[in-house]
XYZ file of C-alpha atoms in Angstrom:
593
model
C 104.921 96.102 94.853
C 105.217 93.947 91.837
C 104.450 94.828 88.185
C 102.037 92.858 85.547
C 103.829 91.257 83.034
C 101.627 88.266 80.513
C 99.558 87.597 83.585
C 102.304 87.050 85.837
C 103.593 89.135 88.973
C 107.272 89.853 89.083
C 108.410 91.531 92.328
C 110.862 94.266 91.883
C 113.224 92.025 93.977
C 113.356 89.860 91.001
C 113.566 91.732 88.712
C 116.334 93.902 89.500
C 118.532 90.434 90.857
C 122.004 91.575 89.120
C 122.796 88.988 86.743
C 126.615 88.496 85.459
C 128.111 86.409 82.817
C 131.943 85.906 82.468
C 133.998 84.325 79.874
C 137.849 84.924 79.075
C 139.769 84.662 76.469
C 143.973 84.156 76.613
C 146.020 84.487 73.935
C 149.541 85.591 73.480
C 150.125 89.083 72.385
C 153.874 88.824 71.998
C 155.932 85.437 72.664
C 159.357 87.212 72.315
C 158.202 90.426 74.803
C 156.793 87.807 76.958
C 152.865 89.840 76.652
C 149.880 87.465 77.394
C 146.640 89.029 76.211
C 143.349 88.686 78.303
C 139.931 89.261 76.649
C 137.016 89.457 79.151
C 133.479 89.417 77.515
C 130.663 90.494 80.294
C 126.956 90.140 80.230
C 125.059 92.157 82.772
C 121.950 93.972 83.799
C 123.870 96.410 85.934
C 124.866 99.769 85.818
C 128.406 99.746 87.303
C 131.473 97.029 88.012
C 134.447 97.259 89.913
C 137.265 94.869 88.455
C 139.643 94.226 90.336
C 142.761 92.312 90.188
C 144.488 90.436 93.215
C 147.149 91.476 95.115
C 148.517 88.092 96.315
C 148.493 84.110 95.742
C 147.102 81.889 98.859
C 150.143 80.245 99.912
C 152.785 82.640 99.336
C 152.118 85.447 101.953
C 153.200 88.653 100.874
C 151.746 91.320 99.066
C 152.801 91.169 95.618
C 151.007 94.228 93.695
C 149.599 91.973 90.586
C 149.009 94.740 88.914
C 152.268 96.170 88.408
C 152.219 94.210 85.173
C 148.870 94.974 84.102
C 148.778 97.314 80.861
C 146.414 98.575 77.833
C 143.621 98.660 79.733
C 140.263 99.038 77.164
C 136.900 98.352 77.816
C 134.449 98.606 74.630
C 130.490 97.768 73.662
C 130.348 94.351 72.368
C 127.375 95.788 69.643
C 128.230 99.034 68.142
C 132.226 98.572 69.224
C 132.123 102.012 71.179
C 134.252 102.632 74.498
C 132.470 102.018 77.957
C 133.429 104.334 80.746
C 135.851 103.066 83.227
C 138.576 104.518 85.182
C 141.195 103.700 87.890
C 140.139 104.274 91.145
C 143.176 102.710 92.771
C 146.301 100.544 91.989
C 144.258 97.202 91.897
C 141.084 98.440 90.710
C 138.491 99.832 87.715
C 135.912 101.119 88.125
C 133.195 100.656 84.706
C 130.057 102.837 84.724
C 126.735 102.996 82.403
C 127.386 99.557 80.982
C 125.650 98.019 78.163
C 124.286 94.821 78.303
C 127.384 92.907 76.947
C 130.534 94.481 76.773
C 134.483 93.309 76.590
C 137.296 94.358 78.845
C 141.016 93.490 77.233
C 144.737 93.597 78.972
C 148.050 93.046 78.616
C 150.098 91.140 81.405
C 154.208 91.227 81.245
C 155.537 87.396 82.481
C 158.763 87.750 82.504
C 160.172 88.957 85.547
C 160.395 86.553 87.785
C 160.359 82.647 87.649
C 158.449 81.667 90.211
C 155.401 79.325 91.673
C 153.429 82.332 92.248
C 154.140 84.802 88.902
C 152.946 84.603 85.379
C 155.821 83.538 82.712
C 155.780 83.373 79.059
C 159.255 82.274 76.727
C 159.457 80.159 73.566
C 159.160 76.958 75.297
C 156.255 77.089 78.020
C 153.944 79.732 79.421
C 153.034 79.418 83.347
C 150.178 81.060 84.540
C 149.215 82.094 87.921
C 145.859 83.005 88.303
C 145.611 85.318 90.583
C 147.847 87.480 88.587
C 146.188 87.285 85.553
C 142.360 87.149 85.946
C 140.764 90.413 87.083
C 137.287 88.959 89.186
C 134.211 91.675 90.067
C 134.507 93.746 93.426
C 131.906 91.480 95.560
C 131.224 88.522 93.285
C 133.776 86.035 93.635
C 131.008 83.190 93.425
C 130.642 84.013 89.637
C 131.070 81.165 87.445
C 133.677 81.455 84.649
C 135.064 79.825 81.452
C 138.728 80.154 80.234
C 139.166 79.329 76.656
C 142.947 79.567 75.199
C 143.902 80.400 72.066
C 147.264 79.337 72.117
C 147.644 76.119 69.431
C 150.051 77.921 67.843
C 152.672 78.115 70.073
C 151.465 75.757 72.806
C 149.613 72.348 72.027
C 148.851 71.452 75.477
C 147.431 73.154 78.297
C 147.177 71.479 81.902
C 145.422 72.481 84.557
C 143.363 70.471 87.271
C 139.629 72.719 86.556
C 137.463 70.838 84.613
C 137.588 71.048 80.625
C 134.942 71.140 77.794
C 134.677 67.719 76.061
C 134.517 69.399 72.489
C 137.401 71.933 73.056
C 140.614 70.761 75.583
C 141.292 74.529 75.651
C 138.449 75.705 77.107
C 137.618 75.011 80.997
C 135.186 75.921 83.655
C 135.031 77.106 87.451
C 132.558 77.528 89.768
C 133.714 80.562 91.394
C 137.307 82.763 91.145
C 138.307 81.059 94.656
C 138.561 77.897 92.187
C 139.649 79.582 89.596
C 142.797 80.927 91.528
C 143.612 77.664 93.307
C 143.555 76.361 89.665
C 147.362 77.177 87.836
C 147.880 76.729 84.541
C 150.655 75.458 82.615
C 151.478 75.801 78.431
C 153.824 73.145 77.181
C 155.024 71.351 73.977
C 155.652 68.699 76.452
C 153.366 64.853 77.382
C 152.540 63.957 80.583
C 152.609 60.556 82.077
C 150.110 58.615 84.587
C 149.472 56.625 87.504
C 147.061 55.741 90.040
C 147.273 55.855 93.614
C 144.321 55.433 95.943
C 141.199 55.828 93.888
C 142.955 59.443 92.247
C 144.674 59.284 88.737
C 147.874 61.757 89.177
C 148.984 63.102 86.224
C 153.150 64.327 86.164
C 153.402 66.861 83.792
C 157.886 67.349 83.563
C 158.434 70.767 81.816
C 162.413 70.347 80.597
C 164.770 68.127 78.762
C 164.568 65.023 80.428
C 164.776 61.435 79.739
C 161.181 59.052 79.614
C 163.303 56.766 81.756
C 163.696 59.610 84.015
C 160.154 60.090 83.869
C 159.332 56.699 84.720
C 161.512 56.771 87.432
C 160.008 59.930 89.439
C 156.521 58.530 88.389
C 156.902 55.673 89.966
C 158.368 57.170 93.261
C 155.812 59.669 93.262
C 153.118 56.794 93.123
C 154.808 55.394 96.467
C 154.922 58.867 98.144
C 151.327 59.529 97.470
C 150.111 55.946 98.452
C 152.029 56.384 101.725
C 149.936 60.015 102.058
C 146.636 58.336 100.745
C 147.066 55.042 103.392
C 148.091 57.866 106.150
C 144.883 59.539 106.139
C 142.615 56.610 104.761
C 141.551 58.358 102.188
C 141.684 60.218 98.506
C 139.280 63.407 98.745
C 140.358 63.866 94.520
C 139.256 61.967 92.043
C 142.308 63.465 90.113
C 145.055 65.359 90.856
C 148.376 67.299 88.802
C 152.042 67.494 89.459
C 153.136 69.754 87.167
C 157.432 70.029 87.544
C 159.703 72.956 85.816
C 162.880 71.697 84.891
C 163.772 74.309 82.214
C 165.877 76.201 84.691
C 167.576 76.612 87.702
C 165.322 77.321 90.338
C 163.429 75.301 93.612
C 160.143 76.123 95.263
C 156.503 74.923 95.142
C 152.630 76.040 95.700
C 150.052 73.935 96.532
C 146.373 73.830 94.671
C 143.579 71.821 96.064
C 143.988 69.592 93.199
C 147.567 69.715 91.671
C 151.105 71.483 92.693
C 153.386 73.557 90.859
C 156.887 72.626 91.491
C 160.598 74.156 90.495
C 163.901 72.580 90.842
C 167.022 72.516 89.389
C 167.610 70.195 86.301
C 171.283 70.238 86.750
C 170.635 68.602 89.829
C 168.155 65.468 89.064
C 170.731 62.695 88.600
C 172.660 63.561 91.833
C 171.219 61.275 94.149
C 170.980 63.700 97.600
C 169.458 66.071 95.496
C 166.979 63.688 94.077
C 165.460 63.016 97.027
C 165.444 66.511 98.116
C 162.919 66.886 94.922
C 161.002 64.071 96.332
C 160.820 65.929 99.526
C 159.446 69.333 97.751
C 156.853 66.905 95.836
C 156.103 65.505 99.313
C 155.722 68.654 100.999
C 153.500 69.947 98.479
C 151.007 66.810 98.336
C 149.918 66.932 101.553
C 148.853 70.215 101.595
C 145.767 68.944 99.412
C 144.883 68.040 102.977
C 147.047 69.670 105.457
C 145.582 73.710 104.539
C 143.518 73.256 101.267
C 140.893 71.645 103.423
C 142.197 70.718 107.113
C 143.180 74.456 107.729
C 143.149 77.725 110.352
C 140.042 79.699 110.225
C 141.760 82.731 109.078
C 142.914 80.556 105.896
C 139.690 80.999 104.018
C 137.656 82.172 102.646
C 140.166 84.795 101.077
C 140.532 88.418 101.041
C 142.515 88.734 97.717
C 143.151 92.561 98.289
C 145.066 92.208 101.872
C 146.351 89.467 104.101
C 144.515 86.603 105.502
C 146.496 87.048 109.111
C 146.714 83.760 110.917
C 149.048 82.707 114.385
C 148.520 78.959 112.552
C 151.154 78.877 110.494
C 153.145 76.316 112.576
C 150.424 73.641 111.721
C 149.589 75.054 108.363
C 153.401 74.630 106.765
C 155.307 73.344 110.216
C 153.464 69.865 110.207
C 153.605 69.491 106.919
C 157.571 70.284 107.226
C 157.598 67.330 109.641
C 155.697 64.817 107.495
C 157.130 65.393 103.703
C 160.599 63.774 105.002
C 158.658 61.636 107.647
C 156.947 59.540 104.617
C 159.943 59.520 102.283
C 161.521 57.571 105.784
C 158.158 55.308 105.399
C 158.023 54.707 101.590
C 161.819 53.600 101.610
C 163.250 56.476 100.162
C 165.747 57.498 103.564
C 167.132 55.320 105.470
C 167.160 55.739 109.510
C 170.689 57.555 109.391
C 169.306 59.990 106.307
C 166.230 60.519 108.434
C 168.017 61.506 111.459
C 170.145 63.701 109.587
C 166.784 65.737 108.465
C 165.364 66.059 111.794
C 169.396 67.168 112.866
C 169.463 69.494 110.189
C 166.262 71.468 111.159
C 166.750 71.156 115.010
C 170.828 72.768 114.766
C 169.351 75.329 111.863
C 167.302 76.522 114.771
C 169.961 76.533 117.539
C 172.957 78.147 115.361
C 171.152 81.633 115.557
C 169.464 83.904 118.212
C 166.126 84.149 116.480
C 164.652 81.444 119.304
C 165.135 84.398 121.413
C 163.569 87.178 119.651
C 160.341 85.671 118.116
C 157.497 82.804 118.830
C 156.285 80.715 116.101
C 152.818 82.602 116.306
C 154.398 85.726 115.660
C 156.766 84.314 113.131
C 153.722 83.404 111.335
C 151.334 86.614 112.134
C 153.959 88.403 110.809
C 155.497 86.776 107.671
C 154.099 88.952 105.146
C 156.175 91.398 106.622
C 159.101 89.397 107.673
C 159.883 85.871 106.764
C 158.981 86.914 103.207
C 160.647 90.420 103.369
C 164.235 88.839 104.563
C 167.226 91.021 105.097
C 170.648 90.605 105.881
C 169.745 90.071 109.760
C 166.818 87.950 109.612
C 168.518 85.046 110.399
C 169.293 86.618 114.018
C 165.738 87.462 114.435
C 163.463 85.611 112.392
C 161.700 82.089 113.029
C 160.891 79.983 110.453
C 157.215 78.470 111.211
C 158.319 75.705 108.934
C 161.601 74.635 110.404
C 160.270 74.853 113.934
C 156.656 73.730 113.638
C 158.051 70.823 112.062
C 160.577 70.365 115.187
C 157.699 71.318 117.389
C 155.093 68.545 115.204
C 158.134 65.960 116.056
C 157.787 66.540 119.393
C 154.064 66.617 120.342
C 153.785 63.049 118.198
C 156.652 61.846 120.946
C 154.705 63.239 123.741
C 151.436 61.894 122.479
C 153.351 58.404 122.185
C 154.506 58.346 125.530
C 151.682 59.716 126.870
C 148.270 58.722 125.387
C 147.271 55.427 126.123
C 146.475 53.820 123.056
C 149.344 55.360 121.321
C 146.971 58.205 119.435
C 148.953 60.802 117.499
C 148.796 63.601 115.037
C 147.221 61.353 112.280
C 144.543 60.559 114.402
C 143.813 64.363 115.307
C 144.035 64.882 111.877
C 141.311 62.124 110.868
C 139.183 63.942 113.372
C 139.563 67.282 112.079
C 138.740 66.509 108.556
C 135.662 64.588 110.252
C 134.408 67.663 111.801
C 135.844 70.867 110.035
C 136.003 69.266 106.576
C 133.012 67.457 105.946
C 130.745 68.140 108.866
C 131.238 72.242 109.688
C 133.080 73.008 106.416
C 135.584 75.688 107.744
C 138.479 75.991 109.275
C 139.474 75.755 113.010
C 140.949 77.970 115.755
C 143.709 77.265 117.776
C 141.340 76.470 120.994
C 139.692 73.846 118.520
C 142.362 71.967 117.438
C 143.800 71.734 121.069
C 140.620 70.350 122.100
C 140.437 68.056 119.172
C 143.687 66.826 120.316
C 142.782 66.242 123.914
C 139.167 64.898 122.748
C 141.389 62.064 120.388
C 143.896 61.798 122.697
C 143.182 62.237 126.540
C 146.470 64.441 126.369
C 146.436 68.462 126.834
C 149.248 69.540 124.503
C 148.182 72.917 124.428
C 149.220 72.861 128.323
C 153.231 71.414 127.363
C 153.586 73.284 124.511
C 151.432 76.265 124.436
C 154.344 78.506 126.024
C 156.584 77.720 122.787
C 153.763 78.790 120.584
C 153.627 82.094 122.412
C 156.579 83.434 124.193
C 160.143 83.769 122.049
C 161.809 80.389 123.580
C 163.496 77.157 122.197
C 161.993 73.861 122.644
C 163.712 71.320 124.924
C 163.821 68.571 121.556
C 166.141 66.663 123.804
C 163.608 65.876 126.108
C 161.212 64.186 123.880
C 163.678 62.870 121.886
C 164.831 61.167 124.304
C 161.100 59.400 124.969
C 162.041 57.315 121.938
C 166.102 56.881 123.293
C 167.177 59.075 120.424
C 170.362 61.461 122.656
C 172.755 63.583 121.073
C 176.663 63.678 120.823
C 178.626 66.736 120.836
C 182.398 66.720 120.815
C 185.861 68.695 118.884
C 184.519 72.487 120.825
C 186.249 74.846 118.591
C 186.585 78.350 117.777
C 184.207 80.333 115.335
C 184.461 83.550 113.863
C 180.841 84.418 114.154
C 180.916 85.636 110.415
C 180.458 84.555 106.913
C 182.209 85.677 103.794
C 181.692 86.166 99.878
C 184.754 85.992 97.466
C 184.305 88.814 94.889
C 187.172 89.179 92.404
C 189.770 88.039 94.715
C 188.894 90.058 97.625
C 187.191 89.167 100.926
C 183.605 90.739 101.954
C 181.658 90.224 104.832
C 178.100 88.216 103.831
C 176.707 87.145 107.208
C 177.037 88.015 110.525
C 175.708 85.479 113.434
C 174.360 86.690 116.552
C 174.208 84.660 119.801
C 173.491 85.094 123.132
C 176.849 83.944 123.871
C 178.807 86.355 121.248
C 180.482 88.997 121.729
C 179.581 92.520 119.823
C 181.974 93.057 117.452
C 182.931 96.376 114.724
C 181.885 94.514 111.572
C 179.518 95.105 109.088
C 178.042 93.160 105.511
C 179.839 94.084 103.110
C 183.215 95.290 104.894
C 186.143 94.177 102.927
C 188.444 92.203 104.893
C 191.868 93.279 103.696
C 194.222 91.374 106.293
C 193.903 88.675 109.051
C 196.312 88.427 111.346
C 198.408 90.662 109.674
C 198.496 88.568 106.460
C 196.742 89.743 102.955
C 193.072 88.402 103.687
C 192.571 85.453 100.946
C 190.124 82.244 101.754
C 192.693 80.289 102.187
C 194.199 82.447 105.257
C 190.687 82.381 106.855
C 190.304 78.782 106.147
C 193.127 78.212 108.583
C 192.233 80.748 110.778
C 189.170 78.791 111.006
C 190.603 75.689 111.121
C 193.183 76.423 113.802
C 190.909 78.844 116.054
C 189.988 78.260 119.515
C 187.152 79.330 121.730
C 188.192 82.537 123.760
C 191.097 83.222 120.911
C 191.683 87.135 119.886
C 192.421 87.899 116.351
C 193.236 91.092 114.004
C 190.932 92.385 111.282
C 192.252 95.352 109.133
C 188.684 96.449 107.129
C 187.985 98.803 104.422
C 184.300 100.016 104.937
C 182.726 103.274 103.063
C 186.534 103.885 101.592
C 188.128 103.934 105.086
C 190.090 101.210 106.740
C 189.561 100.105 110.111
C 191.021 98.202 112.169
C 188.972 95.759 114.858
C 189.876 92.900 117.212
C 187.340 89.839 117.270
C 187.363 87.283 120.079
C 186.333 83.843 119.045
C 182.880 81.982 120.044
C 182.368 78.263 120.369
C 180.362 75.610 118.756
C 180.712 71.983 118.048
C 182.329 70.692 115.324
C 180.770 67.605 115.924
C 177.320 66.957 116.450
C 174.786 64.632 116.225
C 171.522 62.448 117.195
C 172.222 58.831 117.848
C 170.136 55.880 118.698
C 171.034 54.210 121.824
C 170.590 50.477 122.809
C 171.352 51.097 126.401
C 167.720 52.270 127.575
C 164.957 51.319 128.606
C 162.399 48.510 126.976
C 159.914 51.348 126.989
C 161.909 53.738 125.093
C 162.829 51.152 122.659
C 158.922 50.009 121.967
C 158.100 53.671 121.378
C 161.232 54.130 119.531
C 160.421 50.925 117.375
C 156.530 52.352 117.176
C 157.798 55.825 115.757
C 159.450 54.296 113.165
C 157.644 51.090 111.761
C 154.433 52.426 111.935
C 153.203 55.769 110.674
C 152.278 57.746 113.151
């Protein structure tokens, strides 16, 4: 039953339609204590909010408890300035009752303690801003529209960020909704950025650090090739801009992707050296294609978001593992490794993955079901037990496009799945898929069943056979110079020898050591590197040697009998096979597949 109002009916459904109005404010509180403050002003017709604040970043998969650096928590009337009810009804959320019509919430957030993609960070020089650590959104209403004005001149001229800003005031922007708003970092800086166009997108480089413009230059213009390569793989550009923003104030590596821009960190003592160079160009790489590879070709489970507790997913492997596989794959295609640089890579990943027992222990579905709890929770064993879902899905994406070559007839690969999957999920059903779906994607683009070859290495704890469909394209490997390992690692700490890293294999014998045992003689001989460099040096499989240990403030004393691995080892490409192999082999590396 409605009410009379000027003439006009209004049902009660309309009338009591909760209505909510955010705008924040940043500032800095303190530059030296590293305090950001946030000022939220609300307008609302209801009675009672929860705020809440997130508990993780999309991307980074772990719970990371936000509001541990939350503080000052004060919620007033906007009119007569008195307080408004709230309280804290658990770690990551308020609770504000009998609210006025308008009212202001204000914080404090500490960013200092870790550099990072994924945490706040405030110093003299630059503030980084995460927004899922900083913004608090309302319990049930993440499709409320906000504006974030900064009122940072003073310390910080220039603000980037990829959400849209207001033409009158560059320090004031807009979102939709908070899932934009937290896919949308933002970055403080004294510092210019520099342009180019690839596609139909304007990039923007934004280089946080003391570098030179020539240097800029440079890295712009690779980054143009890297991102045309990307653009021309999957025929087309789905933003009309997009931001690279890159710390180089200090030492550090690691990236996030955004649906429209990338945060990146590397080491500036590093930039000029040219291996590590194009390592950087791989991280920038990695990071680009996400904009397509998970921010919109994605698992289901990978949106929408549950910012209070994990998105599970078994997808990981295609999520991160592809795009392991391609960041290198078009640095091979833009020119920037050459075959022998690019087979190292693809060496690299495939011995990282042999060298430990973890291929035994856990399947890349668990590996990523479970790295919230593990692969980002490492200890001194997980690299005995844990997979990486990006070092093996990208082995495992190397080997379906093989299969696919040799076996589809028309040559279709990944790229072509993924056209089809942004045809269907993306712009057609707008959501993610399920594993069933993208297997029968694959077949549908295909004619091949790759859920049927590969399926058991998605689900059961074993290694793939990479030789096998390596050797599609005549690419075999060489082993020779079997020698003796220790099946340890050390740390030198003062002079003295500890124990860092112990390696488990199926083929290794248990032995009496522990991290962090001091090893106080080899051999009989005071324990220095250079006496366990030629132990190493000089060992042979099967050998037996002496260990005198101090662990807990008692010595022991433990015999160890050496393992074996190959000192040398590599993938070569062979002229003496067949014309086949040689066409696909040719096909795999002219053309993009």
């Amino acid at each position: 039953m409605g009410k009379e109002l000027e003439g006009k009916t209004i049902s009660s459904e309309t009338e009591s339609k909760p209505s909510l109005q955010l705008q924040f404010e940043v500032s800095v509180f303190d530059l030296y204590k590293h305090y950001y403050q946030v000022r939220l002003t609300v307008e609302t017709n209801q009675n009672q909010i929860c705020f809440c604040l997130p508990n993780w970043t999309p991307g980074s998969y772990m719970i990371r408890d936000y509001a541990t650096h939350l503080h000052k928590f004060e919620a007033i009337n906007f009119t007569n300035q008195e307080p408004v009810s709230w309280e804290m009804v658990d770690l990551h959320r308020w609770k504000l009752n009998n609210l006025p019509p308008k009212f202001e919430i204000t914080y404090i957030i500490y960013a200092f303690e870790d550099f990072t993609v994924r945490t706040n960070y405030l110093e003299t020089e630059f503030g980084f801003i995460n927004p899922p650590a900083l913004f608090l959104y309302p319990e049930g209403r993440l499709d409320t529209p906000t504006t974030v004005e900064f009122k940072v001149s003073e310390f910080f001229p220039n603000i980037y960020t990829s959400l849209p800003r207001d033409e009158n005031n560059f320090h004031k922007f807009y979102s939709n909704h908070f899932d934009e708003l937290f896919d949308s970092p933002f970055h403080l800086s004294k510092k210019n950025s520099v342009f180019f166009t690839a596609g139909s997108t304007k990039h923007e480089l934004l280089i946080e650090g003391d570098v030179s413009f020539d240097f800029k230059t440079k890295l712009s213009n690779d980054l143009q090739k890297i991102t045309e390569t990307q653009i021309q793989w999957m025929q087309e550009s789905p933003n009309q801009s997009y931001l690279f923003v890159l710390n180089l104030s200090l030492p550090a590596y690691g990236g996030l992707e955004h649906k429209a821009s990338s945060i990146n960190y590397f080491n500036p003592e590093l930039i000029h050296d040219d291996e590590e160079y194009k390592r950087l160009l791989e991280l920038l790489s990695h990071e680009y294609f996400h904009l397509w590879n998970i921010k919109r070709i994605r698992p289901i489970a990978l949106g929408p978001f549950d910012y209070q507790k994990p998105n599970l997913t078994r997808e990981l492997w295609i999520a991160e593992g592809f795009t392991s596989f391609y960041d290198a794959y078009f640095l091979y295609h833009a020119g920037f490794l050459n075959l022998e640089e690019y087979l190292n890579k693809l060496q690299s990943d495939i011995f990282s993955l042999e060298d430990n027992d973890a291929d035994f222990w856990m399947s890349l579905e668990e590996s990523s079901f479970t790295a919230w709890t593990k692969y980002y929770k490492r200890n001194g064993n997980s690299h005995n037990i844990t997979v990486s879902y990006y070092t093996k899905g990208g082995v495992l994406a190397l080997c379906m496009n093989l299969f696919l070559l040799q076996e589809s007839k028309d040559k279709k690969t990944i790229r072509h799945v993924f056209h089809k999957l942004n045809e269907v999920f993306v712009k057609e059903k707008q959501r993610g898929f399920t594993k069933q779906e993208f297997f029968d994607v694959t077949k549908e683009v295909t004619g091949v069943d790759l859920k049927l070859e590969f399926n058991e290495y998605l689900e059961s704890p074993k290694p793939i056979p990479v030789d096998v469909y390596l050797d599609h394209i005549g690419i075999h490997r060489i082993q020779t110079d079997l020698v003796g390992d220790t099946g340890f690692k050390t740390k030198e700490k003062n002079g003295n020898l500890y124990v860092q890293k112990i390696l488990h294999k199926l083929n290794y014998e248990s032995i009496d050591l522990m991290l962090d045992d001091e090893i106080l003689a080899i051999n009989g001989k005071r324990a220095t590197n250079s006496i366990l460099q030629k132990l190493e040096k000089n060992l042979r499989p099967g050998e037996k040697f002496h260990l005198i240990l101090s662990r807990a403030g008692k010595i022991k004393e433990t015999m160890v009998t050496a393992s074996g691995f190959y000192k040398t080892r590599k993938f070569v490409v062979s002229e003496d096979c067949s014309a086949e192999k040689k066409e696909l082999r040719e096909y795999f590396l002219r053309n993009i597949v």
